[in-house]
């Protein structure tokens, strides 16, 4: 009430609400009842004074919460295009006085991944992506795994089916021999996850010997 | 694909093979205006022989493997290229 320029006084005769903006005009009077003052809130003047908000309440942050944590652009749009009634006027540059904690914990999203990948290979077989997939169902031949090899430049995919993960190395040798013969260029880089099947001694030795760079998909 | 034709799950190897086969012959965004197969081999892939995975096919039995009155074809399900 005080925020709206009213003065409330208590004295033995009762309590008095006066409007200081209007030369102290008496708006409402409450009775004294022993040690308690009663003020009839059903009187229209009192009601409007008590339950309308002062200027401070037009803070955009409060409206942000009242409209279900709507984002500010949308709130300003509602005000600007007169989509609802009784929304106060916000300036276009108005921002919230402090960061809304609820929105940070409840509505935060990750930044999207950059669209451009860091590596673009220019020729076939410059980089091979390899990964082992597994399933519980055995195939007719009893295979439970397959290793996929994807050429980064052309995105052509080759798959080899395996009964054991240990066959990865042999399949890589076969694959390497086949594609290198076909294209006449050599594999330069092998990119895989950190799966143990790529880290056997013979695999690591072979890559080192043939100068094939090894990269990891998450580094 | 397996579910569509009510094939048992142990045909997954055939399903994967078919998917890879088709993927290599269909364009993807990162290889502009080309299929991976063409980009790799330099030749446009032929798709006239593509079939629906798991459909019923009749396979011709060559002359030397049948007698006069034997059927000329056997009924099969197509699962792999």
mmCIF file of C-alpha atoms in Angstrom:
data_model
loop_
_atom_site.group_PDB
_atom_site.id
_atom_site.type_symbol
_atom_site.label_atom_id
_atom_site.label_comp_id
_atom_site.label_asym_id
_atom_site.label_seq_id
_atom_site.Cartn_x
_atom_site.Cartn_y
_atom_site.Cartn_z
ATOM 1 C CA UNK A 1 0.000 0.000 0.000
ATOM 2 C CA UNK A 2 2.805 2.344 0.920
ATOM 3 C CA UNK A 3 4.355 1.732 -2.501
ATOM 4 C CA UNK A 4 1.313 3.299 -4.063
ATOM 5 C CA UNK A 5 1.656 6.500 -2.117
ATOM 6 C CA UNK A 6 -0.709 5.660 0.691
ATOM 7 C CA UNK A 7 -0.200 6.310 4.339
ATOM 8 C CA UNK A 8 -1.606 4.037 6.994
ATOM 9 C CA UNK A 9 -1.923 5.390 10.470
ATOM 10 C CA UNK A 10 -2.965 3.590 13.585
ATOM 11 C CA UNK A 11 -4.359 5.468 16.555
ATOM 12 C CA UNK A 12 -6.778 4.720 19.383
ATOM 13 C CA UNK A 13 -9.723 5.623 17.180
ATOM 14 C CA UNK A 14 -8.941 3.024 14.541
ATOM 15 C CA UNK A 15 -6.747 2.806 11.462
ATOM 16 C CA UNK A 16 -6.820 5.225 8.567
ATOM 17 C CA UNK A 17 -5.648 4.846 5.034
ATOM 18 C CA UNK A 18 -4.890 8.171 3.394
ATOM 19 C CA UNK A 19 -3.834 8.986 -0.099
ATOM 20 C CA UNK A 20 -0.777 11.215 0.153
ATOM 21 C CA UNK A 21 -0.889 11.994 -3.546
ATOM 22 C CA UNK A 22 -4.288 13.551 -3.106
ATOM 23 C CA UNK A 23 -3.675 15.906 -0.186
ATOM 24 C CA UNK A 24 -4.106 13.161 2.349
ATOM 25 C CA UNK A 25 -7.618 12.248 1.311
ATOM 26 C CA UNK A 26 -9.063 9.549 3.508
ATOM 27 C CA UNK A 27 -9.696 6.405 1.536
ATOM 28 C CA UNK A 28 -10.645 3.847 4.135
ATOM 29 C CA UNK A 29 -11.159 3.608 7.820
ATOM 30 C CA UNK A 30 -10.747 0.557 9.986
ATOM 31 C CA UNK A 31 -12.281 -0.107 13.364
ATOM 32 C CA UNK A 32 -10.313 -0.774 16.469
ATOM 33 C CA UNK A 33 -11.383 -3.897 18.232
ATOM 34 C CA UNK A 34 -9.425 -4.259 21.451
ATOM 35 C CA UNK A 35 -5.811 -4.717 20.348
ATOM 36 C CA UNK A 36 -6.740 -5.506 16.804
ATOM 37 C CA UNK A 37 -7.599 -3.222 13.890
ATOM 38 C CA UNK A 38 -10.011 -4.424 11.275
ATOM 39 C CA UNK A 39 -10.164 -3.111 7.767
ATOM 40 C CA UNK A 40 -12.927 -4.184 5.420
ATOM 41 C CA UNK A 41 -11.161 -5.441 2.326
ATOM 42 C CA UNK A 42 -14.406 -5.764 0.445
ATOM 43 C CA UNK A 43 -14.668 -2.014 0.053
ATOM 44 C CA UNK A 44 -13.806 -1.335 -3.579
ATOM 45 C CA UNK A 45 -11.216 1.340 -2.851
ATOM 46 C CA UNK A 46 -9.343 -0.800 -0.359
ATOM 47 C CA UNK A 47 -9.574 -3.860 -2.514
ATOM 48 C CA UNK A 48 -8.096 -2.177 -5.538
ATOM 49 C CA UNK A 49 -5.344 -0.618 -3.444
ATOM 50 C CA UNK A 50 -4.425 -3.816 -1.715
ATOM 51 C CA UNK A 51 -4.396 -6.144 -4.644
ATOM 52 C CA UNK A 52 -3.214 -4.113 -7.564
ATOM 53 C CA UNK A 53 0.500 -4.140 -7.990
ATOM 54 C CA UNK A 54 2.722 -1.216 -7.616
ATOM 55 C CA UNK A 55 5.097 -0.022 -10.259
ATOM 56 C CA UNK A 56 7.861 -2.278 -8.942
ATOM 57 C CA UNK A 57 5.861 -5.331 -9.892
ATOM 58 C CA UNK A 58 6.134 -4.514 -13.565
ATOM 59 C CA UNK A 59 9.599 -5.974 -13.517
ATOM 60 C CA UNK A 60 9.815 -8.161 -16.585
ATOM 61 C CA UNK A 61 11.300 -10.937 -14.472
ATOM 62 C CA UNK A 62 8.107 -11.320 -12.502
ATOM 63 C CA UNK A 63 6.012 -11.375 -15.651
ATOM 64 C CA UNK A 64 8.403 -13.950 -17.031
ATOM 65 C CA UNK A 65 7.545 -16.198 -14.089
ATOM 66 C CA UNK A 66 3.846 -15.389 -14.172
ATOM 67 C CA UNK A 67 3.581 -16.408 -17.796
ATOM 68 C CA UNK A 68 5.072 -19.804 -17.044
ATOM 69 C CA UNK A 69 8.749 -18.891 -17.588
ATOM 70 C CA UNK A 70 8.103 -17.816 -21.130
ATOM 71 C CA UNK A 71 11.100 -16.425 -22.936
ATOM 72 C CA UNK A 72 11.479 -12.680 -23.051
ATOM 73 C CA UNK A 73 11.161 -12.268 -26.790
ATOM 74 C CA UNK A 74 7.805 -13.949 -26.686
ATOM 75 C CA UNK A 75 6.690 -11.874 -23.720
ATOM 76 C CA UNK A 76 7.638 -8.694 -25.511
ATOM 77 C CA UNK A 77 5.880 -9.920 -28.628
ATOM 78 C CA UNK A 78 2.707 -10.467 -26.604
ATOM 79 C CA UNK A 79 2.917 -6.934 -25.338
ATOM 80 C CA UNK A 80 3.866 -5.424 -28.665
ATOM 81 C CA UNK A 81 1.156 -7.045 -30.737
ATOM 82 C CA UNK A 82 -1.501 -6.616 -28.052
ATOM 83 C CA UNK A 83 -2.167 -10.320 -27.881
ATOM 84 C CA UNK A 84 -3.405 -10.105 -24.299
ATOM 85 C CA UNK A 85 -4.906 -7.428 -22.116
ATOM 86 C CA UNK A 86 -3.378 -5.702 -19.065
ATOM 87 C CA UNK A 87 0.201 -6.544 -19.797
ATOM 88 C CA UNK A 88 2.417 -3.619 -18.793
ATOM 89 C CA UNK A 89 4.614 -1.928 -21.349
ATOM 90 C CA UNK A 90 8.155 -3.184 -21.523
ATOM 91 C CA UNK A 91 10.946 -1.426 -23.259
ATOM 92 C CA UNK A 92 12.443 -3.374 -26.152
ATOM 93 C CA UNK A 93 15.814 -3.423 -24.451
ATOM 94 C CA UNK A 94 14.541 -4.440 -21.042
ATOM 95 C CA UNK A 95 16.223 -7.478 -19.580
ATOM 96 C CA UNK A 96 15.663 -9.437 -16.412
ATOM 97 C CA UNK A 97 17.319 -7.991 -13.368
ATOM 98 C CA UNK A 98 18.841 -11.361 -12.528
ATOM 99 C CA UNK A 99 19.215 -14.714 -14.202
ATOM 100 C CA UNK A 100 16.176 -16.909 -13.655
ATOM 101 C CA UNK A 101 17.467 -19.838 -11.660
ATOM 102 C CA UNK A 102 14.552 -22.120 -12.487
ATOM 103 C CA UNK A 103 15.154 -21.655 -16.190
ATOM 104 C CA UNK A 104 18.832 -22.439 -15.824
ATOM 105 C CA UNK A 105 18.208 -25.704 -14.044
ATOM 106 C CA UNK A 106 15.081 -26.725 -15.891
ATOM 107 C CA UNK A 107 15.326 -25.433 -19.415
ATOM 108 C CA UNK A 108 18.983 -25.235 -20.225
ATOM 109 C CA UNK A 109 19.965 -26.934 -23.438
ATOM 110 C CA UNK A 110 23.281 -27.839 -24.942
ATOM 111 C CA UNK A 111 24.753 -25.760 -27.667
ATOM 112 C CA UNK A 112 24.322 -27.542 -30.985
ATOM 113 C CA UNK A 113 27.335 -29.284 -32.369
ATOM 114 C CA UNK A 114 29.172 -27.308 -35.019
ATOM 115 C CA UNK A 115 27.922 -28.357 -38.417
ATOM 116 C CA UNK A 116 31.306 -28.508 -40.050
ATOM 117 C CA UNK A 117 33.426 -31.443 -39.098
ATOM 118 C CA UNK A 118 37.020 -30.810 -38.233
ATOM 119 C CA UNK A 119 38.324 -33.258 -40.777
ATOM 120 C CA UNK A 120 37.406 -33.428 -44.414
ATOM 121 C CA UNK A 121 39.396 -35.921 -46.365
ATOM 122 C CA UNK A 122 40.050 -35.045 -49.962
ATOM 123 C CA UNK A 123 40.865 -38.444 -51.410
ATOM 124 C CA UNK A 124 39.567 -41.969 -51.007
ATOM 125 C CA UNK A 125 41.173 -44.055 -48.279
ATOM 126 C CA UNK A 126 42.681 -41.033 -46.565
ATOM 127 C CA UNK A 127 40.751 -42.002 -43.511
ATOM 128 C CA UNK A 128 38.863 -45.134 -42.606
ATOM 129 C CA UNK A 129 36.342 -45.157 -39.819
ATOM 130 C CA UNK A 130 36.036 -48.516 -38.175
ATOM 131 C CA UNK A 131 33.797 -49.840 -35.474
ATOM 132 C CA UNK A 132 32.654 -53.170 -34.130
ATOM 133 C CA UNK A 133 28.963 -53.805 -33.603
ATOM 134 C CA UNK A 134 27.525 -56.564 -31.548
ATOM 135 C CA UNK A 135 24.190 -58.263 -31.141
ATOM 136 C CA UNK A 136 22.908 -61.015 -28.911
ATOM 137 C CA UNK A 137 21.280 -62.971 -31.704
ATOM 138 C CA UNK A 138 23.573 -65.399 -33.460
ATOM 139 C CA UNK A 139 23.222 -65.515 -37.195
ATOM 140 C CA UNK A 140 22.870 -68.728 -39.181
ATOM 141 C CA UNK A 141 26.641 -69.010 -39.437
ATOM 142 C CA UNK A 142 26.974 -68.251 -35.720
ATOM 143 C CA UNK A 143 28.190 -64.679 -36.075
ATOM 144 C CA UNK A 144 27.591 -62.233 -33.257
ATOM 145 C CA UNK A 145 29.703 -59.277 -34.353
ATOM 146 C CA UNK A 146 30.380 -57.266 -37.402
ATOM 147 C CA UNK A 147 33.043 -54.737 -38.128
ATOM 148 C CA UNK A 148 32.174 -51.825 -40.354
ATOM 149 C CA UNK A 149 34.753 -49.891 -42.325
ATOM 150 C CA UNK A 150 33.708 -46.561 -43.778
ATOM 151 C CA UNK A 151 35.806 -44.552 -46.172
ATOM 152 C CA UNK A 152 35.645 -40.959 -44.963
ATOM 153 C CA UNK A 153 35.822 -39.419 -48.418
ATOM 154 C CA UNK A 154 33.310 -41.472 -50.351
ATOM 155 C CA UNK A 155 31.320 -42.830 -47.380
ATOM 156 C CA UNK A 156 31.292 -46.234 -48.906
ATOM 157 C CA UNK A 157 30.708 -48.902 -46.295
ATOM 158 C CA UNK A 158 32.099 -52.418 -46.036
ATOM 159 C CA UNK A 159 31.051 -54.886 -43.412
ATOM 160 C CA UNK A 160 32.583 -58.136 -42.252
ATOM 161 C CA UNK A 161 30.810 -60.565 -39.966
ATOM 162 C CA UNK A 162 32.623 -62.289 -37.146
ATOM 163 C CA UNK A 163 32.160 -64.956 -34.547
ATOM 164 C CA UNK A 164 34.771 -63.397 -32.279
ATOM 165 C CA UNK A 165 36.002 -59.857 -31.871
ATOM 166 C CA UNK A 166 39.560 -61.040 -32.314
ATOM 167 C CA UNK A 167 38.953 -61.470 -36.043
ATOM 168 C CA UNK A 168 38.961 -57.695 -36.505
ATOM 169 C CA UNK A 169 42.642 -57.605 -37.342
ATOM 170 C CA UNK A 170 42.434 -60.274 -40.037
ATOM 171 C CA UNK A 171 39.410 -58.582 -41.581
ATOM 172 C CA UNK A 172 41.266 -55.284 -41.572
ATOM 173 C CA UNK A 173 44.144 -56.870 -43.457
ATOM 174 C CA UNK A 174 41.755 -58.343 -46.020
ATOM 175 C CA UNK A 175 39.915 -55.078 -46.381
ATOM 176 C CA UNK A 176 43.135 -53.117 -46.727
ATOM 177 C CA UNK A 177 44.497 -55.445 -49.383
ATOM 178 C CA UNK A 178 41.251 -55.316 -51.354
ATOM 179 C CA UNK A 179 40.633 -51.567 -51.415
ATOM 180 C CA UNK A 180 44.268 -50.618 -51.878
ATOM 181 C CA UNK A 181 44.486 -52.891 -54.878
ATOM 182 C CA UNK A 182 41.294 -51.459 -56.275
ATOM 183 C CA UNK A 183 42.145 -47.785 -55.817
ATOM 184 C CA UNK A 184 45.906 -47.885 -56.102
ATOM 185 C CA UNK A 185 46.326 -45.687 -53.040
ATOM 186 C CA UNK A 186 47.076 -46.679 -49.492
ATOM 187 C CA UNK A 187 45.139 -46.202 -46.284
ATOM 188 C CA UNK A 188 46.612 -43.328 -44.347
ATOM 189 C CA UNK A 189 44.599 -43.122 -41.200
ATOM 190 C CA UNK A 190 42.416 -45.443 -39.168
ATOM 191 C CA UNK A 191 39.861 -43.923 -36.885
ATOM 192 C CA UNK A 192 38.182 -46.102 -34.300
ATOM 193 C CA UNK A 193 36.785 -45.998 -30.809
ATOM 194 C CA UNK A 194 38.834 -47.188 -27.880
ATOM 195 C CA UNK A 195 37.648 -50.776 -28.218
ATOM 196 C CA UNK A 196 40.109 -53.420 -27.106
ATOM 197 C CA UNK A 197 39.939 -55.218 -30.452
ATOM 198 C CA UNK A 198 41.919 -52.363 -32.029
ATOM 199 C CA UNK A 199 44.649 -52.466 -29.421
ATOM 200 C CA UNK A 200 46.015 -55.948 -29.701
ATOM 201 C CA UNK A 201 49.790 -56.062 -29.990
ATOM 202 C CA UNK A 202 49.782 -57.326 -33.559
ATOM 203 C CA UNK A 203 47.301 -54.633 -34.623
ATOM 204 C CA UNK A 204 49.302 -51.806 -33.046
ATOM 205 C CA UNK A 205 52.562 -53.198 -34.422
ATOM 206 C CA UNK A 206 51.109 -53.538 -37.888
ATOM 207 C CA UNK A 207 49.804 -49.967 -37.952
ATOM 208 C CA UNK A 208 53.142 -48.660 -36.741
ATOM 209 C CA UNK A 209 55.052 -50.695 -39.289
ATOM 210 C CA UNK A 210 52.923 -49.513 -42.184
ATOM 211 C CA UNK A 211 52.804 -45.923 -41.033
ATOM 212 C CA UNK A 212 49.072 -45.822 -40.656
ATOM 213 C CA UNK A 213 48.039 -43.073 -38.309
ATOM 214 C CA UNK A 214 45.606 -43.996 -35.574
ATOM 215 C CA UNK A 215 42.928 -41.627 -34.395
ATOM 216 C CA UNK A 216 40.235 -41.957 -31.806
ATOM 217 C CA UNK A 217 36.668 -40.931 -32.288
ATOM 218 C CA UNK A 218 36.503 -39.296 -28.874
ATOM 219 C CA UNK A 219 39.630 -37.410 -27.990
ATOM 220 C CA UNK B 1 13.036 -55.121 -42.601
ATOM 221 C CA UNK B 2 13.077 -58.343 -40.620
ATOM 222 C CA UNK B 3 9.864 -57.413 -38.845
ATOM 223 C CA UNK B 4 8.148 -56.355 -42.019
ATOM 224 C CA UNK B 5 8.514 -59.807 -43.511
ATOM 225 C CA UNK B 6 8.218 -61.689 -40.211
ATOM 226 C CA UNK B 7 11.646 -63.171 -40.648
ATOM 227 C CA UNK B 8 13.455 -64.548 -37.590
ATOM 228 C CA UNK B 9 16.150 -62.359 -36.050
ATOM 229 C CA UNK B 10 18.973 -64.722 -36.956
ATOM 230 C CA UNK B 11 18.761 -63.354 -40.487
ATOM 231 C CA UNK B 12 20.300 -60.115 -39.221
ATOM 232 C CA UNK B 13 23.526 -60.712 -41.131
ATOM 233 C CA UNK B 14 21.570 -60.820 -44.374
ATOM 234 C CA UNK B 15 19.601 -57.735 -43.370
ATOM 235 C CA UNK B 16 22.743 -55.759 -42.543
ATOM 236 C CA UNK B 17 24.404 -56.841 -45.762
ATOM 237 C CA UNK B 18 21.383 -55.707 -47.750
ATOM 238 C CA UNK B 19 21.218 -52.367 -45.940
ATOM 239 C CA UNK B 20 24.890 -51.671 -46.578
ATOM 240 C CA UNK B 21 24.486 -52.705 -50.182
ATOM 241 C CA UNK B 22 21.625 -50.252 -50.624
ATOM 242 C CA UNK B 23 23.286 -47.494 -48.609
ATOM 243 C CA UNK B 24 26.312 -47.590 -50.874
ATOM 244 C CA UNK B 25 23.980 -47.092 -53.810
ATOM 245 C CA UNK B 26 21.855 -44.249 -52.463
ATOM 246 C CA UNK B 27 22.990 -40.631 -52.254
ATOM 247 C CA UNK B 28 23.934 -39.041 -48.941
ATOM 248 C CA UNK B 29 24.281 -35.376 -48.118
ATOM 249 C CA UNK B 30 28.004 -35.248 -47.445
ATOM 250 C CA UNK B 31 28.943 -36.667 -50.829
ATOM 251 C CA UNK B 32 27.328 -34.045 -52.995
ATOM 252 C CA UNK B 33 25.122 -35.328 -55.774
ATOM 253 C CA UNK B 34 26.676 -38.779 -55.843
ATOM 254 C CA UNK B 35 26.337 -42.150 -54.321
ATOM 255 C CA UNK B 36 29.252 -43.501 -52.279
ATOM 256 C CA UNK B 37 29.638 -46.282 -54.801
ATOM 257 C CA UNK B 38 30.103 -43.843 -57.682
ATOM 258 C CA UNK B 39 32.464 -41.664 -55.695
ATOM 259 C CA UNK B 40 34.609 -44.651 -54.883
ATOM 260 C CA UNK B 41 34.603 -46.557 -58.142
ATOM 261 C CA UNK B 42 33.922 -43.701 -60.542
ATOM 262 C CA UNK B 43 31.082 -45.599 -62.153
ATOM 263 C CA UNK B 44 27.382 -45.050 -61.681
ATOM 264 C CA UNK B 45 25.934 -48.039 -59.869
ATOM 265 C CA UNK B 46 23.251 -50.086 -61.564
ATOM 266 C CA UNK B 47 20.086 -50.551 -59.557
ATOM 267 C CA UNK B 48 18.023 -52.561 -62.033
ATOM 268 C CA UNK B 49 18.586 -55.741 -60.070
ATOM 269 C CA UNK B 50 17.414 -54.451 -56.665
ATOM 270 C CA UNK B 51 14.756 -56.522 -54.958
ATOM 271 C CA UNK B 52 12.574 -56.152 -51.893
ATOM 272 C CA UNK B 53 14.214 -57.739 -48.899
ATOM 273 C CA UNK B 54 12.409 -60.902 -47.806
ATOM 274 C CA UNK B 55 10.079 -61.203 -50.757
ATOM 275 C CA UNK B 56 9.238 -64.499 -52.433
ATOM 276 C CA UNK B 57 11.313 -65.407 -55.447
ATOM 277 C CA UNK B 58 11.284 -68.314 -57.868
ATOM 278 C CA UNK B 59 14.700 -69.584 -58.724
ATOM 279 C CA UNK B 60 15.253 -71.263 -62.023
ATOM 280 C CA UNK B 61 16.628 -74.780 -61.893
ATOM 281 C CA UNK B 62 19.096 -75.331 -64.717
ATOM 282 C CA UNK B 63 18.440 -78.085 -67.237
ATOM 283 C CA UNK B 64 21.154 -80.416 -66.060
ATOM 284 C CA UNK B 65 19.782 -80.418 -62.511
ATOM 285 C CA UNK B 66 16.284 -81.540 -63.360
ATOM 286 C CA UNK B 67 14.486 -84.269 -65.213
ATOM 287 C CA UNK B 68 11.734 -83.784 -67.726
ATOM 288 C CA UNK B 69 8.880 -83.698 -65.258
ATOM 289 C CA UNK B 70 10.579 -81.834 -62.404
ATOM 290 C CA UNK B 71 9.517 -78.273 -61.661
ATOM 291 C CA UNK B 72 11.516 -75.629 -63.488
ATOM 292 C CA UNK B 73 11.800 -73.351 -60.490
ATOM 293 C CA UNK B 74 11.915 -73.536 -56.704
ATOM 294 C CA UNK B 75 10.237 -71.107 -54.370
ATOM 295 C CA UNK B 76 12.639 -69.098 -52.170
ATOM 296 C CA UNK B 77 12.780 -66.003 -50.042
ATOM 297 C CA UNK B 78 15.138 -63.280 -51.179
ATOM 298 C CA UNK B 79 17.471 -62.221 -48.361
ATOM 299 C CA UNK B 80 20.804 -61.188 -49.821
ATOM 300 C CA UNK B 81 22.471 -59.831 -52.927
#
